[in-house]
Coordinates of C-alpha atoms and ligand atoms in Angstrom, one line a residue:
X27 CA 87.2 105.9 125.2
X28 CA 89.8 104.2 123.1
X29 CA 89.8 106.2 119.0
X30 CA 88.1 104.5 116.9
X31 CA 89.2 104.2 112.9
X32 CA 86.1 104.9 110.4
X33 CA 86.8 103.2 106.5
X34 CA 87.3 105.6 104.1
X35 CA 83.8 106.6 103.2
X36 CA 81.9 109.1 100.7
X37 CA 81.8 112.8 101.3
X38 CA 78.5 113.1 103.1
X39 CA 76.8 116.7 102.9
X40 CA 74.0 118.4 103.9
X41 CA 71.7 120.4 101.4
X42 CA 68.7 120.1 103.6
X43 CA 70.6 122.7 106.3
X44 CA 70.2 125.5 103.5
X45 CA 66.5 125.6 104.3
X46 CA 65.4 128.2 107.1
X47 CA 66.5 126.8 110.9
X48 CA 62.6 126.1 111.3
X49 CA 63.1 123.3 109.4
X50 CA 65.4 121.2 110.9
X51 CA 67.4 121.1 114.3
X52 CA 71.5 120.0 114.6
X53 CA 70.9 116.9 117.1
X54 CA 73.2 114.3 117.4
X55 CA 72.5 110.6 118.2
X56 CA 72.4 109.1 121.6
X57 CA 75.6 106.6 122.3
X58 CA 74.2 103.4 122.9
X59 CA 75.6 100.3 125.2
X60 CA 77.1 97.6 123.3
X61 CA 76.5 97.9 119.6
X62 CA 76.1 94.8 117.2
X63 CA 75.8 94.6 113.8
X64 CA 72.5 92.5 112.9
X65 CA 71.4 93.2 109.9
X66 CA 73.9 94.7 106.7
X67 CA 73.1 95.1 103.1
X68 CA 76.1 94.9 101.4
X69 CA 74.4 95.5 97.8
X70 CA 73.2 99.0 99.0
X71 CA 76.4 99.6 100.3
X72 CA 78.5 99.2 97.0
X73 CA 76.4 101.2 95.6
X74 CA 77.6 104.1 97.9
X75 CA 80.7 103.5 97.9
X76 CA 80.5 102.0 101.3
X77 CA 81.7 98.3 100.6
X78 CA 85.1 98.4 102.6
X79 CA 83.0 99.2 105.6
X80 CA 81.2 95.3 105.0
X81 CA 85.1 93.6 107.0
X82 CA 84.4 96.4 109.8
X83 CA 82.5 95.2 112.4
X84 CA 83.5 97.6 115.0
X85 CA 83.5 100.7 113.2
X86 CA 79.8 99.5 111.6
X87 CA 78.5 99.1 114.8
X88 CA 79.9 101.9 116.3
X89 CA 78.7 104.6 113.1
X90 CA 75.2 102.7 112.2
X91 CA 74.3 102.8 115.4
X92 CA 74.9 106.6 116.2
X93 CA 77.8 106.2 119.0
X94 CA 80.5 107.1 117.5
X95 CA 80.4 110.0 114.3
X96 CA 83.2 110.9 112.7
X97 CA 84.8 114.4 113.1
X98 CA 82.7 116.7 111.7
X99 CA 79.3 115.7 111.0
X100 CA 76.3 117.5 111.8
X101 CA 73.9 115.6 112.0
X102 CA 69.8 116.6 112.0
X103 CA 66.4 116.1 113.2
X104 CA 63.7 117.3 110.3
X105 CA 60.6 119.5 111.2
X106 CA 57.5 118.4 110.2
X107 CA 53.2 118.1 110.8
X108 CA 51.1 115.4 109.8
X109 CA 47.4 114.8 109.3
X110 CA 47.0 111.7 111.5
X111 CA 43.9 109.5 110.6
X112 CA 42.3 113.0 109.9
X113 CA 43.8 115.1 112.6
X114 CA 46.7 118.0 112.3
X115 CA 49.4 117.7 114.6
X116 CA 52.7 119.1 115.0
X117 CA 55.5 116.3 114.4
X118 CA 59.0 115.9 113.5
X119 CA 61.9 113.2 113.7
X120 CA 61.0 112.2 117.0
X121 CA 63.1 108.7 116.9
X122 CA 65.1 109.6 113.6
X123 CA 68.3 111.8 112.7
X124 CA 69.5 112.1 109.1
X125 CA 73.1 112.0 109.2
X126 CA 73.6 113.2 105.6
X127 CA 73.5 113.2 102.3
X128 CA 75.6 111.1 100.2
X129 CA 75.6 110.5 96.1
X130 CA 75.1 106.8 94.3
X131 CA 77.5 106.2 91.6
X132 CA 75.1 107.5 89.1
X133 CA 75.6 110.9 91.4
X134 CA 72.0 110.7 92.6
X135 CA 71.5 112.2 95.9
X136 CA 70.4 110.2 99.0
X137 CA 69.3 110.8 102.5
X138 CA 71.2 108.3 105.3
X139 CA 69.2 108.4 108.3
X140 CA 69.1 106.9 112.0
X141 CA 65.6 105.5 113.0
X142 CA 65.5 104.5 116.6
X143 CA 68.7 106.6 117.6
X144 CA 67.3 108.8 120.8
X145 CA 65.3 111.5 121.6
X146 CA 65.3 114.6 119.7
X147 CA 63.8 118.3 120.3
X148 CA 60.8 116.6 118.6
X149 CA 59.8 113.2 120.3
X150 CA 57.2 114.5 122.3
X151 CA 56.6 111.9 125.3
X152 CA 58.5 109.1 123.4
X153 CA 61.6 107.5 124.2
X154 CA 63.3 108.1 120.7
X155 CA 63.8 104.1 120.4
X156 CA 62.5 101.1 118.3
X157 CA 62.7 97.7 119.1
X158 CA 64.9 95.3 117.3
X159 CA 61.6 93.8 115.8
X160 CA 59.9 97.2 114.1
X161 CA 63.7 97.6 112.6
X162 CA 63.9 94.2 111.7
X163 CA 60.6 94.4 110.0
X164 CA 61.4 97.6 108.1
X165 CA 64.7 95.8 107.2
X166 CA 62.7 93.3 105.7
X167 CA 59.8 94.8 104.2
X168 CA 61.6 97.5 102.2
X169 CA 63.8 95.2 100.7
X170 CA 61.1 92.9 99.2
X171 CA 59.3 96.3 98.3
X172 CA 63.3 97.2 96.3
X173 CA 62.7 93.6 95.1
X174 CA 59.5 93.7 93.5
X175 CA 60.8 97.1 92.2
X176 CA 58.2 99.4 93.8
X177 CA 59.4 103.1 94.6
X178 CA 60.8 102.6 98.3
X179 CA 63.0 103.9 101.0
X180 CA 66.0 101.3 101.5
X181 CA 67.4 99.5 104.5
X182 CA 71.1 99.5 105.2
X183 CA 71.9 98.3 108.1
X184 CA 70.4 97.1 111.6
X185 CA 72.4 97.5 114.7
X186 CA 71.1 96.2 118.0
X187 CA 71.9 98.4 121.3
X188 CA 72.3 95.9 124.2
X189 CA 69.2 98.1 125.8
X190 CA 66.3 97.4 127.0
X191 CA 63.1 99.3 124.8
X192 CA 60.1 99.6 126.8
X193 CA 56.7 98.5 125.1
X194 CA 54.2 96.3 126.0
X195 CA 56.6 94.0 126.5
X196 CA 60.6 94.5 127.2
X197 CA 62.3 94.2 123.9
X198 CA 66.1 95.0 122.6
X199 CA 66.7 98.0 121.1
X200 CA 68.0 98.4 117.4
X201 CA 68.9 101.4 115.1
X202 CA 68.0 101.3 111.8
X203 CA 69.5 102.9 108.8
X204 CA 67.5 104.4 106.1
X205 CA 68.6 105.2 102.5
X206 CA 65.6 108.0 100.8
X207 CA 65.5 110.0 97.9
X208 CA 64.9 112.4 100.6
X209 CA 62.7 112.8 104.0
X210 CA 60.4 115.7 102.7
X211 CA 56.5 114.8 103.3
X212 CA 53.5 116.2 102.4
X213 CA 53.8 116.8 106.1
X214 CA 56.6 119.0 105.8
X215 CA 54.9 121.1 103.3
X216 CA 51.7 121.2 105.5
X217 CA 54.1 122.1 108.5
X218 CA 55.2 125.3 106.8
X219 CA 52.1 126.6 105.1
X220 CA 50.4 126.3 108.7
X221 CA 53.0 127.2 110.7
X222 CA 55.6 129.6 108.8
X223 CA 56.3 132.5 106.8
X224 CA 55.6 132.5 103.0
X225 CA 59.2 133.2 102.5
X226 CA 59.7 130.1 104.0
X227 CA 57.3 128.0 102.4
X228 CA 58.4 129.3 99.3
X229 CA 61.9 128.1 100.5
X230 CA 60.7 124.8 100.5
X231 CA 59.1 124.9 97.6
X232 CA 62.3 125.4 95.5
X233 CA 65.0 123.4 97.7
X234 CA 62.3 120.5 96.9
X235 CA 61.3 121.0 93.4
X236 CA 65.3 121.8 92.7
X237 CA 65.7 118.5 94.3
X238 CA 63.5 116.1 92.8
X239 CA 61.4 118.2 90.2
X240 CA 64.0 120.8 88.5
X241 CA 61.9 120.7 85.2
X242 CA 58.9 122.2 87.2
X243 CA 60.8 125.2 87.8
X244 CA 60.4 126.0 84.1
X245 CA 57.2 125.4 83.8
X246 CA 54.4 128.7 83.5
X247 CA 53.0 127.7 87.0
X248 CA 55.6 125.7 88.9
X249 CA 53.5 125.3 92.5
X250 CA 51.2 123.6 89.9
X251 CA 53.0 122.0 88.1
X252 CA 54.7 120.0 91.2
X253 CA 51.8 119.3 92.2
X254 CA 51.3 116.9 89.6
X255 CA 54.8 115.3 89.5
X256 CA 53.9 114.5 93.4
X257 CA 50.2 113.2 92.2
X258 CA 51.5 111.2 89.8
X259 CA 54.1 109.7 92.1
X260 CA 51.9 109.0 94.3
X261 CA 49.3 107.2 92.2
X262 CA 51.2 105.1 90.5
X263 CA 52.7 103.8 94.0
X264 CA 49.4 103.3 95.4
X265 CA 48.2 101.4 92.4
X266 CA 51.8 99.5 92.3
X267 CA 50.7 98.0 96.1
X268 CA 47.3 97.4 95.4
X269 CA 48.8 95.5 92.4
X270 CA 50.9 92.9 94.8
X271 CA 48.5 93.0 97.7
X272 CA 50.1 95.5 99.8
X273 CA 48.8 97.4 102.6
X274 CA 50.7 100.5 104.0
X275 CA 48.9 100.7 107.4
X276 CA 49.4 104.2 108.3
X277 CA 49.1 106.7 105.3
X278 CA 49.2 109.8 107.5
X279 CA 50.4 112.7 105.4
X280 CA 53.2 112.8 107.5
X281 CA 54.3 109.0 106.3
X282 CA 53.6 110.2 102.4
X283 CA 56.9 111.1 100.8
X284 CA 57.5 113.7 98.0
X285 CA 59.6 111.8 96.2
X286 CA 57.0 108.7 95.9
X287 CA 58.9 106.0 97.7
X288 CA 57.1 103.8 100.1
X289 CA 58.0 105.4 103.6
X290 CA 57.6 104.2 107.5
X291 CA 57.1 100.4 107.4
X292 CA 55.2 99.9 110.8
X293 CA 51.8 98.2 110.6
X294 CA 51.9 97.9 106.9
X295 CA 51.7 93.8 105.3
X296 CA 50.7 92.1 102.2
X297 CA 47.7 90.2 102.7
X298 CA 46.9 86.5 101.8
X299 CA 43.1 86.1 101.3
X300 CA 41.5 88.9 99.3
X301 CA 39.5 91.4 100.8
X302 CA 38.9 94.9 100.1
X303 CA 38.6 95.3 103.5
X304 CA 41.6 94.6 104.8
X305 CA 43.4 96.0 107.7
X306 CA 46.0 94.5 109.9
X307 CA 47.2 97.8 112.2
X308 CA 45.9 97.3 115.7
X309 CA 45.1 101.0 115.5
X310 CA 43.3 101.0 112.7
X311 CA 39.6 100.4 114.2
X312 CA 37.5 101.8 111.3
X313 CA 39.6 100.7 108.5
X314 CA 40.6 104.2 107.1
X315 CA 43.7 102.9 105.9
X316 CA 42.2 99.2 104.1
X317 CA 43.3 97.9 101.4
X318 CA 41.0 99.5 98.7
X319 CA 40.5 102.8 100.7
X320 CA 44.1 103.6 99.6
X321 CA 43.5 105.2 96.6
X322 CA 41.2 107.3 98.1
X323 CA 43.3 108.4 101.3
X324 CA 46.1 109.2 98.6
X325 CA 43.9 111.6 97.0
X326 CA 42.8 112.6 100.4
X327 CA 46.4 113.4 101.1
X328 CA 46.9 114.8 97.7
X329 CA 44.5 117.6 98.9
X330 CA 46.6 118.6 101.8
X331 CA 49.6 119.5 99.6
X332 CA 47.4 121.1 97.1
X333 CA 45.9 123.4 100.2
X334 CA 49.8 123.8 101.8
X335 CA 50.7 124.8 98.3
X336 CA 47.4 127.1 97.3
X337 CA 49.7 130.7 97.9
X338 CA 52.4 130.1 95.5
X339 CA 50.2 128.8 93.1
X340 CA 48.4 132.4 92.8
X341 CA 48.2 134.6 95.1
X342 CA 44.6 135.3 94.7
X343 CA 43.2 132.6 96.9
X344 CA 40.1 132.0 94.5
X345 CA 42.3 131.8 91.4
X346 CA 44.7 129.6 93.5
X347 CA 41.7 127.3 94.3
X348 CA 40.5 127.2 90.9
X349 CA 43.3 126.2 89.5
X350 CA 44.4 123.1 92.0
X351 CA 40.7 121.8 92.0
X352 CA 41.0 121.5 87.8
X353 CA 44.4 119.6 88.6
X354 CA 42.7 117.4 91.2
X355 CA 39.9 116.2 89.0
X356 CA 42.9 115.4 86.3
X357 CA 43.8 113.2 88.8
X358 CA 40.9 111.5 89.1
X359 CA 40.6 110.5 85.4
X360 CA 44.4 109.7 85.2
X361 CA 44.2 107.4 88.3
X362 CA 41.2 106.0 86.9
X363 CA 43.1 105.1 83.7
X364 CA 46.3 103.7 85.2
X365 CA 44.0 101.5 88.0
X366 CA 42.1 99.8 85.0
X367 CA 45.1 99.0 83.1
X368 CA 46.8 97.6 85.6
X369 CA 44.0 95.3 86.5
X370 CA 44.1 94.2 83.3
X371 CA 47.7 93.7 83.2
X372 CA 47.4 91.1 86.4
X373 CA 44.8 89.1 83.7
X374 CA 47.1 89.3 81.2
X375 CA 45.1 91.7 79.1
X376 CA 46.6 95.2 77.8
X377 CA 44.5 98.2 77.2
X378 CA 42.2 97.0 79.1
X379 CA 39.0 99.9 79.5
X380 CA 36.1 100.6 81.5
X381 CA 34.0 99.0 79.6
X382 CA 35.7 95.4 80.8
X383 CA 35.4 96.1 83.9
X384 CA 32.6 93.5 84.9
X385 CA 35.2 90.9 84.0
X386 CA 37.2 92.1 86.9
X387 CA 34.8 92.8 89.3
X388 CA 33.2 89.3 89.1
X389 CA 36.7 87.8 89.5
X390 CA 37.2 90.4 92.4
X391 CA 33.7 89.6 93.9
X392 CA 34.8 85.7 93.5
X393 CA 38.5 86.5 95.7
X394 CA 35.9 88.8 98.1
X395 CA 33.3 86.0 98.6
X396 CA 35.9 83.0 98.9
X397 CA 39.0 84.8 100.6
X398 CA 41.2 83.3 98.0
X399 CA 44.7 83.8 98.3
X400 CA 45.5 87.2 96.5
X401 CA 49.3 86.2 95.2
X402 CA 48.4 82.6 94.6
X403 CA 45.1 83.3 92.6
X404 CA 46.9 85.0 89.7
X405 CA 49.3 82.4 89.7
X406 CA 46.6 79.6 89.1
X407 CA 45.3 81.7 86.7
X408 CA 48.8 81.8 84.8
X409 CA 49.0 78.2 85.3
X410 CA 52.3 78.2 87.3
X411 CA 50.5 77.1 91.0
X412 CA 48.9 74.1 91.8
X413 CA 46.4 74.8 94.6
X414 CA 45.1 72.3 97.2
X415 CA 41.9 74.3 98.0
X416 CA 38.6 73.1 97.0
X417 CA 37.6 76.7 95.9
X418 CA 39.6 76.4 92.7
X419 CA 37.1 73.8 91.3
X420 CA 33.9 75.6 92.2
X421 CA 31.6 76.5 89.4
X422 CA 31.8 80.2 90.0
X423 CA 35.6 80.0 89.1
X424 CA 35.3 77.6 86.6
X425 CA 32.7 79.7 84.8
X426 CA 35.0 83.1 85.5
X427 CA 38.0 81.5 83.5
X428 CA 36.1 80.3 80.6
X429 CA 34.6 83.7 80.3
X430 CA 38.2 84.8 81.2
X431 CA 39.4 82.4 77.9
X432 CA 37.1 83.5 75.9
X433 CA 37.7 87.2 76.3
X434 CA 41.3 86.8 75.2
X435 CA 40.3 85.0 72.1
X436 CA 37.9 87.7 71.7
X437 CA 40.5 90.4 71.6
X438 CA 42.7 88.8 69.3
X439 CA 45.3 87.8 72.1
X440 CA 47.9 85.1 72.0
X441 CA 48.6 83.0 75.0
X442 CA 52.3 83.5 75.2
X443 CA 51.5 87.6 75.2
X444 CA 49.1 87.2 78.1
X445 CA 51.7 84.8 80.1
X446 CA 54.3 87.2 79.4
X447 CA 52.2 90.2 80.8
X448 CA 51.3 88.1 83.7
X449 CA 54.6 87.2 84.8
X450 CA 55.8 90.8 84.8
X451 CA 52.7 91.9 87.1
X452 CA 51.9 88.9 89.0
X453 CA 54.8 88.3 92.3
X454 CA 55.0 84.8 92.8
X455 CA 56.5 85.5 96.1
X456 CA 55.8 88.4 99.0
X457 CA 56.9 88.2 102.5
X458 CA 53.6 86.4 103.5
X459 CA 52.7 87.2 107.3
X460 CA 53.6 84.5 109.4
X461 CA 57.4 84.3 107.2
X462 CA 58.2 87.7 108.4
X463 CA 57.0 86.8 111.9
X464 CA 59.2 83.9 112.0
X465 CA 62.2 85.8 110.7
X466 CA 61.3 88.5 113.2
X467 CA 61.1 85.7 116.3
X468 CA 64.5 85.0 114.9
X469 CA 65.9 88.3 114.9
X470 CA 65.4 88.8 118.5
X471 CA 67.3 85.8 119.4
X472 CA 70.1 87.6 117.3
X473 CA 69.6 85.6 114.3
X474 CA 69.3 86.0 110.4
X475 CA 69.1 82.6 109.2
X476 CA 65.3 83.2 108.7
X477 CA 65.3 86.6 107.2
X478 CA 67.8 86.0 105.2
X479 CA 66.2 83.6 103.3
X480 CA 63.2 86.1 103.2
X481 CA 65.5 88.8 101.8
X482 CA 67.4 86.5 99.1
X483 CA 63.8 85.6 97.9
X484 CA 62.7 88.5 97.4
X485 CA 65.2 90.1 95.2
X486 CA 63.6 88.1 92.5
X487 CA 60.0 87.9 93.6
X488 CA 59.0 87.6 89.6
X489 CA 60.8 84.5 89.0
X490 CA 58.8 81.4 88.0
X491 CA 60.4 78.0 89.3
X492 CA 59.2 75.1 90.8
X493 CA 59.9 74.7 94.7
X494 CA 58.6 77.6 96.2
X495 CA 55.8 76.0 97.6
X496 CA 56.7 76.6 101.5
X497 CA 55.9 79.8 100.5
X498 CA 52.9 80.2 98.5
X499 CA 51.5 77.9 101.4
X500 CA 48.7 80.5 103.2
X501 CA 48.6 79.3 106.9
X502 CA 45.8 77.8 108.3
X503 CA 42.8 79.9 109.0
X504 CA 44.5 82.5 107.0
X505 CA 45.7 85.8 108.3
X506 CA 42.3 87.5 109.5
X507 CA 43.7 88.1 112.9
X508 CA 46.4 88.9 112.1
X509 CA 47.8 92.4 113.9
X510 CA 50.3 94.5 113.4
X511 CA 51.3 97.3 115.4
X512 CA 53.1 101.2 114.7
X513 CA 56.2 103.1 116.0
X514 CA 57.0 99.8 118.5
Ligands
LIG620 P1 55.0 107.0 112.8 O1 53.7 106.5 113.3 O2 56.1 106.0 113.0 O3 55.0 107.6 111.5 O4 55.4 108.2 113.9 C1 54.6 109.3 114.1 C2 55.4 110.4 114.8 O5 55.7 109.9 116.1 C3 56.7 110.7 114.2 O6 56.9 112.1 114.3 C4 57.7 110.0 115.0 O7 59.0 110.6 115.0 C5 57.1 110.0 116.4 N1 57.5 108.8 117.1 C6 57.2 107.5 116.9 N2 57.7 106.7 117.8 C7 58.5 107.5 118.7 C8 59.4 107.2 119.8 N3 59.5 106.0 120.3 N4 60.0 108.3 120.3 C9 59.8 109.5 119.9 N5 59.0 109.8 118.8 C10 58.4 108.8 118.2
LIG621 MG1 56.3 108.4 110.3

């Protein structure tokens, strides 16, 4: 094989290898046929000093899609467990290698990882592959997530493989490459409290708070103390997707990350007509994962670290128990109060309390009852979106937004402070379900034309302009059927 010359690029390390060998394994990618370049973010890649790399086809093909490494990397598959939809299994990076660490300009460390780049010592029966559609759509989603400036994992770069990927049907292959804060899961932690030594839980403990929580380190009980950086993380995530109508898909505790970004965009969406209900993974028959049963599983999951993290919180198990369960319950009331406000927030009211919370429920119970649109509906109520829909002059609504008037007037509120609110909360633009599909059928032809546009949208999915329509348009019959599918 003719050399190939890499662009100067950053040093790229590899803290994660200090952690016990049960925790990772060296594995390198698997050369793929003819690499191509589908899909490059040349934002995220200023911002790690990768930019020269955007006039180098060959070499961003070659390195992106796990062919050809440069001397001396040492590349690695991460250990981990998961609860999946309730049930404890042994996991890992089945489809995934991390091929380093490398620092932002603000010197902020990052994970660069392979999705879809062959098998590992951990893939089980799968193939270690992804179709050029899942990567696409990860490509896609996580951007607009960046966009609406929700905690998330970053997409760099899509390569396709010139291979076939076998799944229901016969797709191209593509590798993906993820930017993270770091790939450490609630999973990871479960995976060493069930399956390790103290010594190496503990291990993990302190590579990960050292990481991404030094100041619990200081703190009288540190186990406990990062428990509640991670709770809060993860609550204020959970409440920023139920604020733009977002819906994860598969919130094992395997696909919840420590560091609080959005992570492992398979069946996940943004739904158009509002229900609490709402589920769109194909897998997903009893609706664990709907869209108002988040909060809950994110407690749920919550737990699970709290359990993996019980013997370095005290080592006397009752004391240990004690102690999480008060921290738990904190959570509840904390949650509690960030939800509320935020509802309020998407109404244009601060501070709002419990005891408005009829207001929202009858608007809710309105969205429930009618399917109205979830983005659009705010956006009528802002006075930005003309809707065609009949349900916009029923006497329900009508009634809602004079009591909805009223209450501002009530609390002493001026117009131009509740429009202000609004627009900061209120997307006027999310990559609705049948766009993504069409940049996606796009995609697999080897075109970006579509997503593209998608991607440029959504980098200011607060804006306010006229023109947007095409996209605020929900598609006929809505999205009830619509299905999405994981780890394709
Ligand atoms: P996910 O549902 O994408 O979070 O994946 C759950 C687990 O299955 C993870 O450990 C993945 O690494 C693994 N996995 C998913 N798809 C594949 C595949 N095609 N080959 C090997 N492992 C996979
Ligand atoms: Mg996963």
């Amino acid at each position: 094989m003719p050399s190939i010359s890499f662009p100067p690029y950053p040093n790229i390390e590899k803290t994660y290898t200090s952690l016990p060998e049960s925790f990772f394994q060296y594995t390198k990618p698997t050369p793929v046929a003819s690499p191509k370049v589908l899909f490059w973010n040349e934002e995220l890649a200023l911002e790690f000093q990768l930019a020269d790399w955007s006039k180098e086809e060959e070499a961003l093909a070659q390195f992106f899609s796990g062919s050809r490494l440069p001397e001396g990397l040492q590349p690695f598959a991460e250990a981990y467990a998961g609860h999946q939809f309730g049930h404890f299994t042994i996991l890992g990076d089945g489809r995934a290698i991390v091929m380093g660490e490398i620092q932002n300009r603000s010197g902020e460390r990052f994970d660069f990882q392979w999705k879809g780049s062959g098998r590992t010592r951990y893939s089980r029966n799968g193939d270690g592959r992804a179709t050029v559609s899942a990567m696409s759509r990860e490509y896609i989603m996580s951007e607009a997530m960046a966009g609406l400036q929700i905690p998330t994992t970053r997409s760099l770069a899509v390569v396709t493989t010139g291979e076939p990927v076998l799944r229901e049907e016969t797709q191209e292959g593509a590798v993906l490459t993820r930017v993270a804060k770091s790939h450490i899961r609630v999973g990871t932690f479960e995976y060493a409290y069930q399956t390790l030594s103290l010594n190496e839980l503990e291990a993990l403990f302190r590579y990960t708070a050292e990481r991404h929580a030094p100041e619990v380190l200081k703190q009288n009980n540190p186990a406990l103390s990062f428990l509640e950086f991670v709770m809060k993380r993860q609550v204020d995530l959970v409440i920023n997707w139920m604020r733009v109508g977002f819906i994860h898909g598969v919130m094992n505790t395997d696909n919840m990350s420590i560091a609080g970004e959005t992570i492992d965009y398979g069946p996940c969406a943004f739904m158009n007509g509002y229900s609490a209900k709402r589920v769109f993974s194909s897998i997903d028959v009893n609706g664990r994962y709907a869209y108002a049963n988040q909060v809950g599983i994110a407690q749920w999951n919550l737990a699970c670290l709290a359990n993996s993290l019980l013997p370095l919180i005290d080592k006397n198990q009752e004391t240990a128990i004690t102690l999480a369960k008060a921290k738990m319950s904190e959570l509840e009331t904390w949650f509690q109060e960030r939800y509320i406000r935020m509802l309020g927030e998407k109404i244009g009211i601060p501070h709002l309390t419990e005891k408005d919370l009829p207001l929202l429920q009858s608007l809710y119970q309105w969205m429930q009852d009618t399917e109205a649109d979830f983005t659009n509906t705010f956006l009528v109520l802002e006075g930005v979106y003309a809707p065609k829909e009949s349900i916009y002059n029923d006497i329900r609504w009508n009634d809602w937004v004079n009591t909805w008037q009223e209450e501002k007037k009530k609390k002493g509120i001026r117009e131009e402070d509740a429009t202000f609110l609004m627009q900061k909360t209120n997307p006027s633009f999310v990559p609705r379900n049948h766009l993504v599909e069409s940049a996606l059928t796009n995609a697999n032809q080897g075109l970006t034309s579509v997503a593209d546009q998608l991607i440029e949208r959504g980098k200011s999915p607060y804006l306010r302009e006229k023109g947007y329509d095409y996209e605020s348009e929900v598609p006929m019959g809505g999205d009830r059927n619509y299905r999405t599918f994981c780890g394709t």
